[in-house]
Amino acid sequence: MEKVEVPRELKEEAKAHDMYLYPIEKDTYELFFGPQHMATENFSIILKMDGSRVEKAIVNPGFLHRGFEKLAEQRPYFTNIALLLRICVPESDVPENIYSMAVDELVGWEVPERAQWIRTVVLEMARLSAWMFWIFGFGNELGLYTAGQWAVAYRERFMRLFEELTGGRVYHIYTIPGGVRRDIPGDKWLRQLRDTVEYIKAKMKDFDEILFDNYIVFERTEGVGVMDKKFALDHAVTGPNLRAVGIDYDVRKDDPYLFYPEVEFEVPILKEGDSLARALVRRYEIEQDLYILEQLLERGPPSGPYKVQDARLKALPRFKVPKGDAYAHVESTKGDFGAYVVSDGSHKPYRVHIRGPSQSHGVTVLENLLVGARLADVPVILKTLDNCPPDIDR
Amino acid sequence: MLMEEVKTPKVKVVTVKITKSFVKPWLGIKYLFKKPVTIKIPYEKIEPAPKYRGFHTLDWKKCIGCNFCGQICPARAIEMTWIEGEKRPHPKVDYGRCTFCQFCVDVCPTGALDHVENYYLTTAGFEEDLELYDWIPIEPKKVQELNEKFGDYRFPVERIEKLEGNTYRYHLRDGDIVEFKILGYGLKPPAAAKPASKKVEPKTKEKKE
């Protein structure tokens, strides 16, 4: 291989930014991984490779930066719902809910039981459709495309249910401070949801056969990207990734909200901390989510209004919130998702801060786990960490 | 294998046992003999759900021009427009910016602004089409009539023709025409909106002088 002469200025600039590999020595080279690569979704990693081993990984986010938090300061309270849900696309109900819960706390509204039930069901449906989307990504990264195609087809059922409930397929814009925007369309919708839960439950056997029981999955993920307890706690890892390390933390159990205290479910925990454990924790959680939805449906929606009865809701653009601050968080499929809203008494929030799980999973944790991994394992580690690029760039 | 390390469930939960298997993945072959879940567009189609958030409709008689819709809009897609012959301004919706959140419909105090299920937001790519999706919504009755006639959930207007003197002519899909003159934009009435009052103002000024 011929050596390429690089001008001195470029050398210095590259060294200063620590971005471009220089000098080209032995087998070392630089690889731009993403954003075209499907596993990275919308951000990229600059990999410094030694042969097929990763020497150093530098995460290069920013392709989706829209400044959500700043934009939220310039819009009325209710309008922000249509903005903040874009922080996590696969489960857009989570940002909606955390923001609404924080504003509820600020105003001092007690959300009606029916609205709480609907919110819980919507959150669980969002979790399930996000799991389906995760299976799609995970299967594809391993080269098991069949499982991915099935998962997307099953996700479509949830999208159809969301469409009937909220009027939108991906961006639901459904949960608002004080309740939800529409009532349940009727018993037919509940029946459809029950059928879908049963259907997914039956289909999980097929997923086990083709994906989770598959020896390829075991070969590819066992011992890849291992995290230990101390590392996980130091780097603010939450959600399924933390549970795969052996730490029992679930916001739904430890800081219950909405209808979760009245629902029975188990938090699956594994100890290995490798990619296989992370994938299997997610597999077990699908089971739990289906079980939670079953219980909620068995209980049925409580009667009553689906929205707070308040005269202020009639003049939304000038809806004012009393001074104060509030924090609310929920358990999403990515991890602990929280919103901190500060109000100065006007009709726009003074500050909205979103605590997303992907900031730690997608940047610091990923950079550390990738060191020493093979190139083929990069998408596996990336997908088992399951981050959400818009959340990194928020 | 790994399931042993999971805490013993306190509640009755359907648990699965994940085991490494060489044979099981081949069981997926059974799906070769099942019907595909995909549909053949355009020979088959899926109807949008009732109340799907699509294009707007506006009852011009009910609209009081309060600009609540313009204030709540997260994308600032709504602009109040003064039309000749109308006492109040009406919202003009730019679908290049609209996010279809339909908060404008929620806040409308008189229920004038509403939405239909029509969702096709496409053009043929001609330059004149670029102005197509920036309109003052038309009467809901007319849109429903068009939906019953065509039933393909497309935009009710086929072409927007701009004539001299800021006059706009909407060519609807069934050949009908909606024509009106736009006098100006914004919350305050433009100078040309009230020719009568315009005449009055200078008179009062003269008197003061």
Coordinates of C-alpha atoms in Angstrom, one line a residue:
Chain A
M1 CA 0.0 0.0 0.0
E2 CA 1.4 3.4 -1.0
K3 CA 1.8 5.9 1.7
V4 CA -0.2 9.1 1.1
E5 CA 1.5 12.4 1.8
V6 CA -0.7 14.5 4.0
P7 CA -0.1 18.2 4.3
R8 CA 1.1 19.4 7.7
E9 CA -1.9 21.7 8.3
L10 CA -4.3 18.9 7.8
K11 CA -2.3 16.8 10.2
E12 CA -2.5 19.4 12.9
E13 CA -6.1 20.0 12.4
A14 CA -6.9 16.3 12.6
K15 CA -4.9 15.9 15.8
A16 CA -6.6 18.9 17.4
H17 CA -10.0 17.5 16.7
D18 CA -9.1 13.9 17.4
M19 CA -11.5 13.1 14.6
Y20 CA -9.4 11.9 11.7
L21 CA -7.0 9.1 11.9
Y22 CA -3.5 10.1 11.4
P23 CA -0.9 8.9 10.7
I24 CA -1.8 5.8 8.6
E25 CA 0.3 3.1 10.2
K26 CA 0.4 -0.6 9.7
D27 CA -3.1 -2.0 9.4
T28 CA -4.8 0.9 11.2
Y29 CA -7.4 2.8 9.4
E30 CA -10.4 4.9 10.0
L31 CA -13.9 3.8 9.3
F32 CA -17.0 6.0 9.2
F33 CA -19.8 3.9 10.5
G34 CA -23.1 5.4 9.7
P35 CA -25.3 7.4 9.3
Q36 CA -26.1 5.4 6.2
H37 CA -25.7 2.1 8.1
M38 CA -29.1 0.9 9.2
A39 CA -28.0 0.0 12.7
T40 CA -26.9 3.5 13.6
E41 CA -30.2 5.0 12.4
N42 CA -29.4 8.7 12.5
F43 CA -26.0 9.1 14.0
S44 CA -22.5 7.9 13.1
I45 CA -19.5 6.5 14.8
I46 CA -15.9 7.1 13.7
L47 CA -14.1 3.9 14.3
K48 CA -10.3 3.6 14.5
M49 CA -9.7 0.1 13.4
D50 CA -6.7 -2.2 13.7
G51 CA -7.5 -4.9 11.3
S52 CA -11.0 -5.9 12.2
R53 CA -10.7 -4.9 15.8
V54 CA -11.9 -1.5 17.0
E55 CA -9.1 0.5 18.7
K56 CA -11.1 3.5 19.5
A57 CA -14.6 4.7 18.8
I58 CA -15.7 8.3 18.6
V59 CA -19.5 8.9 18.5
N60 CA -20.4 11.6 16.0
P61 CA -24.0 12.6 16.7
G62 CA -25.7 15.8 15.7
F63 CA -27.5 14.8 12.4
L64 CA -30.9 15.2 14.1
H65 CA -30.2 18.3 16.2
R66 CA -33.3 20.5 16.3
G67 CA -32.9 22.1 19.7
F68 CA -36.1 20.7 21.2
E69 CA -35.5 22.1 24.7
K70 CA -34.9 25.6 23.4
L71 CA -37.9 25.4 21.0
A72 CA -40.1 24.3 23.9
E73 CA -39.4 27.5 25.7
Q74 CA -40.9 29.5 22.8
R75 CA -44.2 27.7 22.5
P76 CA -47.4 27.5 24.6
Y77 CA -47.8 24.6 27.0
F78 CA -50.1 22.5 24.9
T79 CA -48.3 23.1 21.7
N80 CA -45.1 21.6 23.1
I81 CA -46.7 18.1 23.0
A82 CA -46.6 18.2 19.2
L83 CA -42.9 19.0 19.4
L84 CA -41.4 17.0 22.3
L85 CA -42.8 13.6 21.1
R86 CA -40.2 13.8 18.2
I87 CA -37.5 13.1 20.8
C88 CA -38.2 9.4 20.6
V89 CA -39.8 8.3 17.4
P90 CA -40.4 4.5 18.0
E91 CA -42.3 5.2 21.2
S92 CA -43.5 8.8 20.9
D93 CA -46.0 8.4 23.7
V94 CA -43.2 8.4 26.3
P95 CA -42.1 12.1 25.9
E96 CA -45.8 13.1 25.6
N97 CA -46.6 11.4 28.9
I98 CA -43.6 12.6 30.9
Y99 CA -44.3 16.2 29.8
S100 CA -48.0 15.9 30.5
M101 CA -47.4 14.3 33.9
A102 CA -45.0 17.1 34.9
V103 CA -47.4 19.8 33.8
D104 CA -50.3 18.1 35.6
E105 CA -48.2 18.2 38.8
L106 CA -47.4 21.9 38.2
V107 CA -51.1 22.9 37.7
G108 CA -52.2 20.6 40.5
W109 CA -54.7 18.6 38.4
E110 CA -55.8 15.2 39.5
V111 CA -56.1 13.3 36.3
P112 CA -59.4 11.3 36.1
E113 CA -59.1 7.5 36.5
R114 CA -60.3 6.8 33.0
A115 CA -57.6 9.1 31.6
Q116 CA -55.0 7.3 33.7
W117 CA -56.1 3.9 32.5
I118 CA -56.0 5.1 28.9
R119 CA -52.5 6.5 29.4
T120 CA -51.2 3.3 30.9
V121 CA -52.7 1.3 28.1
V122 CA -51.2 3.7 25.5
L123 CA -47.8 3.5 27.2
E124 CA -47.8 -0.3 27.2
M125 CA -48.9 -0.4 23.6
A126 CA -46.1 2.0 22.8
R127 CA -43.7 -0.3 24.6
L128 CA -44.9 -3.3 22.7
S129 CA -44.7 -1.6 19.3
A130 CA -41.2 -0.3 20.2
W131 CA -40.2 -3.9 21.1
M132 CA -41.4 -5.0 17.8
F133 CA -39.3 -2.3 16.1
W134 CA -36.3 -3.4 18.2
I135 CA -36.7 -7.0 17.1
F136 CA -36.7 -5.7 13.5
G137 CA -33.4 -3.9 14.1
F138 CA -31.8 -6.6 16.2
G139 CA -32.7 -9.3 13.7
N140 CA -31.5 -7.3 10.8
E141 CA -28.1 -6.6 12.4
L142 CA -27.6 -10.3 12.9
G143 CA -28.6 -11.1 9.4
L144 CA -31.8 -12.8 10.4
Y145 CA -34.0 -10.7 8.3
T146 CA -37.1 -12.9 8.5
A147 CA -37.7 -12.1 12.1
G148 CA -37.4 -8.4 11.4
Q149 CA -40.0 -8.6 8.6
W150 CA -42.4 -10.4 10.9
A151 CA -41.9 -7.9 13.7
V152 CA -42.7 -5.0 11.4
A153 CA -45.9 -6.7 10.2
Y154 CA -47.0 -7.2 13.9
R155 CA -46.1 -3.6 14.7
E156 CA -48.6 -2.6 12.0
R157 CA -51.4 -4.0 14.2
F158 CA -50.5 -1.7 17.0
M159 CA -50.2 1.2 14.5
R160 CA -53.7 0.5 13.3
L161 CA -55.0 0.5 16.9
F162 CA -53.2 3.8 17.5
E163 CA -54.7 5.2 14.3
E164 CA -58.2 4.4 15.5
L165 CA -57.6 5.7 19.0
T166 CA -55.5 8.8 18.3
G167 CA -55.9 9.6 14.7
G168 CA -52.2 9.3 13.9
R169 CA -50.0 6.3 13.2
V170 CA -46.5 7.3 14.4
Y171 CA -46.9 10.6 16.0
H172 CA -50.0 10.2 18.1
I173 CA -50.1 13.6 19.8
Y174 CA -52.6 12.0 22.2
T175 CA -51.7 12.6 25.8
I176 CA -52.2 16.2 26.9
P177 CA -51.9 17.8 30.3
G178 CA -55.1 17.0 32.1
G179 CA -55.9 13.7 30.4
V180 CA -56.1 12.5 26.9
R181 CA -57.5 14.1 23.7
R182 CA -60.1 11.6 22.7
D183 CA -62.1 8.9 24.4
I184 CA -61.8 5.2 23.5
P185 CA -63.6 4.7 20.2
G186 CA -65.8 1.9 21.7
D187 CA -65.9 -1.7 22.9
K188 CA -64.9 -2.8 19.4
W189 CA -61.5 -1.2 19.8
L190 CA -61.0 -2.9 23.2
R191 CA -61.9 -6.2 21.6
Q192 CA -59.4 -5.6 18.8
L193 CA -56.7 -4.7 21.4
R194 CA -57.4 -7.9 23.3
D195 CA -57.2 -9.9 20.0
T196 CA -53.9 -8.3 19.2
V197 CA -52.4 -9.1 22.5
E198 CA -53.5 -12.7 22.1
Y199 CA -52.1 -12.7 18.6
I200 CA -48.7 -11.3 19.6
K201 CA -48.6 -13.8 22.4
A202 CA -49.1 -16.7 20.0
K203 CA -46.5 -15.2 17.6
M204 CA -43.8 -14.8 20.3
K205 CA -43.4 -18.6 20.0
D206 CA -42.3 -18.1 16.4
F207 CA -39.9 -15.4 17.4
D208 CA -38.4 -17.7 19.9
E209 CA -37.9 -20.4 17.3
I210 CA -36.4 -18.2 14.7
L211 CA -34.6 -15.6 16.7
F212 CA -34.1 -16.0 20.4
D213 CA -33.5 -19.8 20.4
N214 CA -31.4 -19.6 17.3
Y215 CA -27.8 -20.7 17.8
I216 CA -26.6 -17.9 15.6
V217 CA -27.9 -15.4 18.1
F218 CA -26.1 -17.1 20.9
E219 CA -22.9 -17.3 18.8
R220 CA -23.0 -13.7 17.8
T221 CA -24.0 -12.1 21.1
E222 CA -22.6 -14.2 24.0
G223 CA -19.7 -12.4 25.6
V224 CA -19.9 -9.4 23.3
G225 CA -19.9 -5.9 24.8
V226 CA -19.8 -7.0 28.4
M227 CA -20.7 -4.4 31.1
D228 CA -20.1 -4.9 34.8
K229 CA -22.2 -3.5 37.7
K230 CA -19.8 -0.7 38.6
F231 CA -19.4 0.5 35.0
A232 CA -23.2 0.5 34.5
L233 CA -23.8 2.5 37.7
D234 CA -21.0 5.0 36.9
H235 CA -22.4 5.7 33.4
A236 CA -26.0 6.2 34.4
V237 CA -27.2 3.1 32.5
T238 CA -31.0 2.5 33.0
G239 CA -33.7 0.3 31.7
P240 CA -33.2 -3.2 30.3
N241 CA -29.5 -2.6 29.9
L242 CA -29.2 -2.1 33.7
R243 CA -31.4 -5.1 34.4
A244 CA -29.1 -7.2 32.2
V245 CA -26.2 -6.4 34.6
G246 CA -28.2 -7.7 37.6
I247 CA -29.5 -4.5 39.2
D248 CA -33.2 -4.5 40.0
Y249 CA -34.4 -1.1 38.9
D250 CA -37.6 -0.4 37.1
V251 CA -39.4 3.0 37.4
R252 CA -42.7 1.2 37.2
K253 CA -41.9 -0.7 40.4
D254 CA -39.6 1.8 42.3
D255 CA -41.5 5.0 41.6
P256 CA -44.9 3.8 40.4
Y257 CA -47.1 6.1 38.4
L258 CA -50.5 5.9 36.7
F259 CA -52.1 2.4 37.0
Y260 CA -48.9 0.4 37.5
P261 CA -49.3 0.0 41.3
E262 CA -52.5 -1.9 40.7
V263 CA -51.0 -4.3 38.1
E264 CA -48.9 -7.3 38.9
F265 CA -45.8 -8.0 36.9
E266 CA -42.3 -9.2 37.3
V267 CA -39.0 -7.4 36.5
P268 CA -36.7 -9.8 34.7
I269 CA -33.1 -9.6 35.7
L270 CA -30.0 -11.3 34.2
K271 CA -26.5 -11.1 35.5
E272 CA -24.2 -11.6 32.6
G273 CA -24.2 -8.0 31.2
D274 CA -23.3 -9.1 27.7
S275 CA -25.3 -8.5 24.5
L276 CA -27.1 -11.8 24.9
A277 CA -28.3 -10.9 28.4
R278 CA -29.5 -7.5 27.1
A279 CA -31.4 -9.2 24.3
L280 CA -33.0 -11.8 26.5
V281 CA -34.1 -9.2 29.2
R282 CA -35.9 -7.5 26.4
R283 CA -37.5 -10.8 25.3
Y284 CA -38.7 -11.5 28.8
E285 CA -40.1 -8.0 29.1
I286 CA -42.3 -8.4 26.0
E287 CA -43.9 -11.2 28.0
Q288 CA -44.4 -9.0 31.0
D289 CA -45.9 -6.2 28.9
L290 CA -48.4 -8.5 27.3
Y291 CA -49.3 -9.7 30.7
I292 CA -49.8 -6.1 32.0
L293 CA -52.0 -5.3 29.0
E294 CA -54.1 -8.4 29.7
Q295 CA -54.6 -7.4 33.3
L296 CA -55.6 -3.9 32.3
L297 CA -58.1 -5.1 29.7
E298 CA -59.5 -7.6 32.2
R299 CA -60.1 -4.7 34.6
G300 CA -61.7 -2.6 31.9
P301 CA -61.7 1.2 31.6
P302 CA -63.1 3.0 34.6
S303 CA -66.1 5.2 33.9
G304 CA -65.9 8.9 34.1
P305 CA -64.4 11.8 32.1
Y306 CA -61.3 11.3 30.0
K307 CA -60.2 14.8 30.6
V308 CA -60.0 17.2 33.5
Q309 CA -63.1 19.4 33.7
D310 CA -61.5 22.8 33.7
A311 CA -62.7 26.0 32.1
R312 CA -59.0 26.9 31.4
L313 CA -58.9 24.1 28.8
K314 CA -61.2 26.2 26.6
A315 CA -58.6 28.9 26.0
L316 CA -55.5 26.8 25.3
P317 CA -53.2 29.3 23.7
R318 CA -53.3 31.5 26.8
F319 CA -53.4 28.7 29.3
K320 CA -51.2 29.8 32.2
V321 CA -49.4 27.5 34.7
P322 CA -48.6 28.6 38.2
K323 CA -45.0 29.2 39.2
G324 CA -43.0 26.2 40.2
D325 CA -41.1 23.2 38.9
A326 CA -42.0 19.5 38.5
Y327 CA -40.3 16.3 37.4
A328 CA -41.9 13.2 36.1
H329 CA -40.4 10.1 34.7
V330 CA -41.5 6.8 33.2
E331 CA -40.0 3.5 32.2
S332 CA -39.5 3.3 28.4
T333 CA -38.0 0.5 26.4
K334 CA -34.8 2.5 26.2
G335 CA -34.6 3.3 29.9
D336 CA -35.6 5.9 32.4
F337 CA -37.2 8.8 30.5
G338 CA -37.9 12.0 32.5
A339 CA -39.0 15.6 32.0
Y340 CA -38.3 18.6 34.2
V341 CA -40.5 21.5 33.6
V342 CA -40.0 25.0 35.2
S343 CA -42.7 27.5 35.0
D344 CA -42.5 31.2 35.7
G345 CA -46.2 31.8 35.7
S346 CA -46.6 32.7 32.0
H347 CA -48.2 30.8 29.2
K348 CA -44.9 29.3 28.0
P349 CA -42.6 27.1 30.0
Y350 CA -39.5 28.8 31.4
R351 CA -37.4 25.7 30.8
V352 CA -38.1 22.1 29.7
H353 CA -35.4 19.6 30.3
I354 CA -35.7 16.0 29.0
R355 CA -33.6 13.3 30.7
G356 CA -33.2 10.7 28.0
P357 CA -31.5 7.4 28.4
S358 CA -29.8 7.5 25.1
Q359 CA -27.4 10.2 26.1
S360 CA -25.5 7.8 28.2
H361 CA -26.2 4.6 26.3
G362 CA -25.4 6.0 22.9
V363 CA -22.3 8.1 23.7
T364 CA -20.3 7.2 26.8
V365 CA -21.3 3.5 27.2
L366 CA -21.1 2.8 23.5
E367 CA -17.7 4.3 23.2
N368 CA -16.4 2.2 26.0
L369 CA -18.0 -1.0 25.0
L370 CA -16.8 -0.8 21.4
V371 CA -13.2 -0.8 22.3
G372 CA -11.8 -4.2 21.4
A373 CA -14.9 -5.4 19.6
R374 CA -14.8 -6.8 16.1
L375 CA -16.3 -4.8 13.3
A376 CA -19.1 -7.4 12.9
D377 CA -20.0 -6.9 16.5
V378 CA -20.4 -3.2 16.3
P379 CA -24.1 -3.3 15.1
V380 CA -24.8 -6.0 17.7
I381 CA -23.6 -3.9 20.6
L382 CA -25.3 -0.8 19.1
K383 CA -28.6 -2.5 18.8
T384 CA -28.6 -4.3 22.1
L385 CA -27.9 -1.0 23.8
D386 CA -31.0 0.2 21.9
N387 CA -30.5 4.0 21.8
C388 CA -32.6 6.6 20.1
P389 CA -30.5 9.1 18.1
P390 CA -32.9 12.1 18.3
D391 CA -32.6 11.8 22.1
I392 CA -28.8 12.2 21.9
D393 CA -29.1 15.3 19.8
R394 CA -32.0 16.9 21.6
Chain B
M1 CA -30.5 -21.9 30.6
L2 CA -30.4 -18.3 31.6
M3 CA -33.8 -18.4 33.0
E4 CA -32.6 -19.9 36.3
E5 CA -31.0 -16.7 37.3
V6 CA -34.2 -14.7 36.9
K7 CA -35.9 -14.2 40.3
T8 CA -38.6 -16.7 41.1
P9 CA -41.8 -15.0 39.9
K10 CA -44.2 -14.0 42.7
V11 CA -47.1 -13.8 40.3
K12 CA -48.4 -16.2 37.8
V13 CA -46.6 -15.2 34.7
V14 CA -46.2 -17.1 31.5
T15 CA -42.5 -17.5 31.2
V16 CA -40.5 -18.8 28.3
K17 CA -37.3 -20.9 28.4
I18 CA -34.7 -19.7 25.9
T19 CA -32.4 -22.5 24.9
K20 CA -29.8 -22.7 22.2
S21 CA -31.1 -24.7 19.4
F22 CA -29.8 -25.7 15.9
V23 CA -33.1 -27.2 14.7
K24 CA -35.7 -24.7 15.8
P25 CA -34.8 -21.8 13.4
W26 CA -35.7 -24.1 10.5
L27 CA -39.3 -24.2 11.8
G28 CA -39.8 -20.8 10.3
I29 CA -40.1 -22.4 6.9
K30 CA -43.7 -23.1 7.7
Y31 CA -44.4 -19.4 6.9
L32 CA -43.6 -20.1 3.2
F33 CA -47.1 -21.7 2.9
K34 CA -49.0 -18.9 4.5
K35 CA -50.6 -15.9 2.9
P36 CA -48.5 -12.7 2.8
V37 CA -49.5 -9.9 5.2
T38 CA -48.6 -7.2 2.6
I39 CA -51.3 -5.9 0.3
K40 CA -51.1 -5.0 -3.4
I41 CA -51.4 -1.3 -3.8
P42 CA -53.2 0.2 -5.8
Y43 CA -55.3 -2.9 -6.4
E44 CA -56.1 -3.2 -2.7
K45 CA -56.3 -0.4 -0.3
I46 CA -56.6 0.2 3.4
E47 CA -59.2 2.7 4.5
P48 CA -58.0 5.2 7.0
A49 CA -59.5 5.0 10.5
P50 CA -62.5 7.3 11.1
K51 CA -61.3 10.6 12.5
Y52 CA -57.9 10.1 11.1
R53 CA -56.1 13.4 11.3
G54 CA -56.1 14.7 7.7
F55 CA -56.8 17.9 5.8
H56 CA -58.8 20.6 7.3
T57 CA -62.3 21.9 6.5
L58 CA -63.7 25.3 7.4
D59 CA -67.2 26.4 7.8
W60 CA -66.8 30.0 6.6
K61 CA -70.1 31.1 8.2
K62 CA -69.1 29.8 11.6
C63 CA -65.6 31.1 11.6
I64 CA -65.2 34.2 13.8
G65 CA -61.6 34.9 13.1
C66 CA -60.4 34.6 16.7
N67 CA -56.9 33.4 15.6
F68 CA -56.9 30.7 18.4
C69 CA -55.8 28.2 15.7
G70 CA -53.0 30.4 14.7
Q71 CA -51.8 30.8 18.2
I72 CA -51.8 27.1 19.2
C73 CA -50.2 25.9 15.9
P74 CA -46.8 24.4 16.7
A75 CA -45.4 24.9 13.2
R76 CA -47.0 28.3 12.7
A77 CA -48.7 27.0 9.6
I78 CA -51.8 29.1 10.0
E79 CA -52.1 32.6 8.7
M80 CA -55.2 34.7 9.1
T81 CA -56.5 35.9 5.7
W82 CA -58.9 38.7 4.9
I83 CA -61.3 37.8 2.1
E84 CA -63.5 40.2 0.3
G85 CA -67.1 39.9 1.4
E86 CA -66.2 38.2 4.7
K87 CA -66.5 40.2 7.9
R88 CA -63.8 38.2 9.8
P89 CA -60.4 36.8 8.7
H90 CA -60.2 33.1 7.9
P91 CA -57.2 30.8 8.6
K92 CA -55.0 29.8 5.6
V93 CA -53.2 26.5 6.2
D94 CA -49.8 25.8 4.7
Y95 CA -49.4 22.0 4.4
G96 CA -45.7 22.5 3.8
R97 CA -45.5 23.3 7.5
C98 CA -48.5 21.6 9.0
T99 CA -47.8 18.7 11.3
F100 CA -51.4 17.4 11.4
C101 CA -51.5 17.6 15.1
Q102 CA -55.0 19.1 14.8
F103 CA -54.7 21.2 18.0
C104 CA -56.3 24.0 15.9
V105 CA -59.4 21.9 15.5
D106 CA -59.4 21.2 19.3
V107 CA -59.2 24.9 20.2
C108 CA -61.7 26.3 17.7
P109 CA -64.4 27.8 20.0
T110 CA -67.2 27.6 17.4
G111 CA -66.3 24.3 15.8
A112 CA -65.8 26.0 12.4
L113 CA -62.4 24.4 11.8
D114 CA -62.6 20.6 11.4
H115 CA -60.8 17.9 9.6
V116 CA -61.5 15.0 7.3
E117 CA -59.7 11.7 6.7
N118 CA -58.1 12.8 3.4
Y119 CA -54.4 12.3 3.7
Y120 CA -52.7 12.1 0.3
L121 CA -50.2 14.9 0.3
T122 CA -48.6 14.5 -3.2
T123 CA -48.1 16.5 -6.3
A124 CA -47.2 15.6 -9.8
G125 CA -44.1 17.8 -9.5
F126 CA -45.2 20.7 -11.7
E127 CA -44.3 24.2 -10.5
E128 CA -47.9 25.2 -10.4
D129 CA -48.6 22.4 -7.9
L130 CA -46.2 23.9 -5.4
E131 CA -48.9 26.4 -4.4
L132 CA -51.6 23.7 -4.2
Y133 CA -51.1 22.8 -0.6
D134 CA -51.5 26.3 0.8
W135 CA -55.2 27.0 1.0
I136 CA -58.1 28.3 2.9
P137 CA -60.0 25.2 3.8
I138 CA -63.4 24.9 2.0
E139 CA -66.8 23.9 3.4
P140 CA -67.0 20.4 5.0
K141 CA -70.2 19.6 3.0
K142 CA -68.4 20.0 -0.3
V143 CA -65.4 17.9 0.9
Q144 CA -67.7 15.1 2.0
E145 CA -69.5 15.2 -1.3
L146 CA -66.2 14.9 -3.1
N147 CA -65.2 12.0 -0.9
E148 CA -68.4 10.2 -1.6
K149 CA -67.8 10.7 -5.3
F150 CA -64.1 9.7 -5.5
G151 CA -63.4 7.9 -2.3
D152 CA -59.6 7.9 -2.7
Y153 CA -58.7 10.4 0.1
R154 CA -56.9 12.9 -2.1
F155 CA -56.7 16.6 -1.7
P156 CA -60.1 18.1 -2.7
V157 CA -58.6 20.9 -4.8
E158 CA -57.1 20.0 -8.2
R159 CA -55.5 23.3 -9.1
I160 CA -55.2 26.7 -7.6
E161 CA -55.2 29.5 -10.2
K162 CA -54.0 32.9 -9.2
L163 CA -55.7 35.7 -11.2
E164 CA -55.1 39.4 -11.3
G165 CA -55.9 41.5 -8.3
N166 CA -55.1 38.8 -5.8
T167 CA -58.0 36.7 -6.8
Y168 CA -57.7 33.0 -6.2
R169 CA -59.7 30.4 -8.1
Y170 CA -59.8 26.9 -6.6
H171 CA -60.6 24.2 -9.2
L172 CA -62.2 21.4 -7.2
R173 CA -61.9 17.8 -8.3
D174 CA -65.4 17.6 -9.7
G175 CA -65.1 20.7 -11.8
D176 CA -66.6 23.2 -9.4
I177 CA -64.9 26.5 -8.8
V178 CA -64.5 28.5 -5.6
E179 CA -63.4 32.0 -6.3
F180 CA -62.5 34.8 -3.8
K181 CA -60.3 37.8 -3.5
I182 CA -57.7 38.0 -0.8
L183 CA -57.4 41.5 0.6
G184 CA -54.6 41.0 3.0
Y185 CA -53.0 38.9 5.8
G186 CA -52.8 39.3 9.6
L187 CA -55.0 40.0 12.5
K188 CA -55.8 43.7 11.7
P189 CA -58.0 44.4 8.8
P190 CA -56.0 45.7 5.8
A191 CA -56.6 49.2 4.5
A192 CA -58.5 47.8 1.5
A193 CA -60.7 45.6 3.6
K194 CA -63.0 48.3 4.7
P195 CA -63.3 50.9 2.0
A196 CA -66.2 52.6 3.9
S197 CA -64.2 53.1 7.1
K198 CA -61.2 54.2 5.1
K199 CA -63.2 57.0 3.7
V200 CA -64.4 57.9 7.1
E201 CA -61.0 58.1 8.7
P202 CA -59.5 60.9 6.6
K203 CA -62.7 62.9 7.2
T204 CA -62.3 62.7 11.0
K205 CA -58.7 63.7 10.7
E206 CA -59.6 66.7 8.6
K207 CA -62.1 67.7 11.3
K208 CA -59.5 67.4 14.0
E209 CA -57.0 69.5 12.0

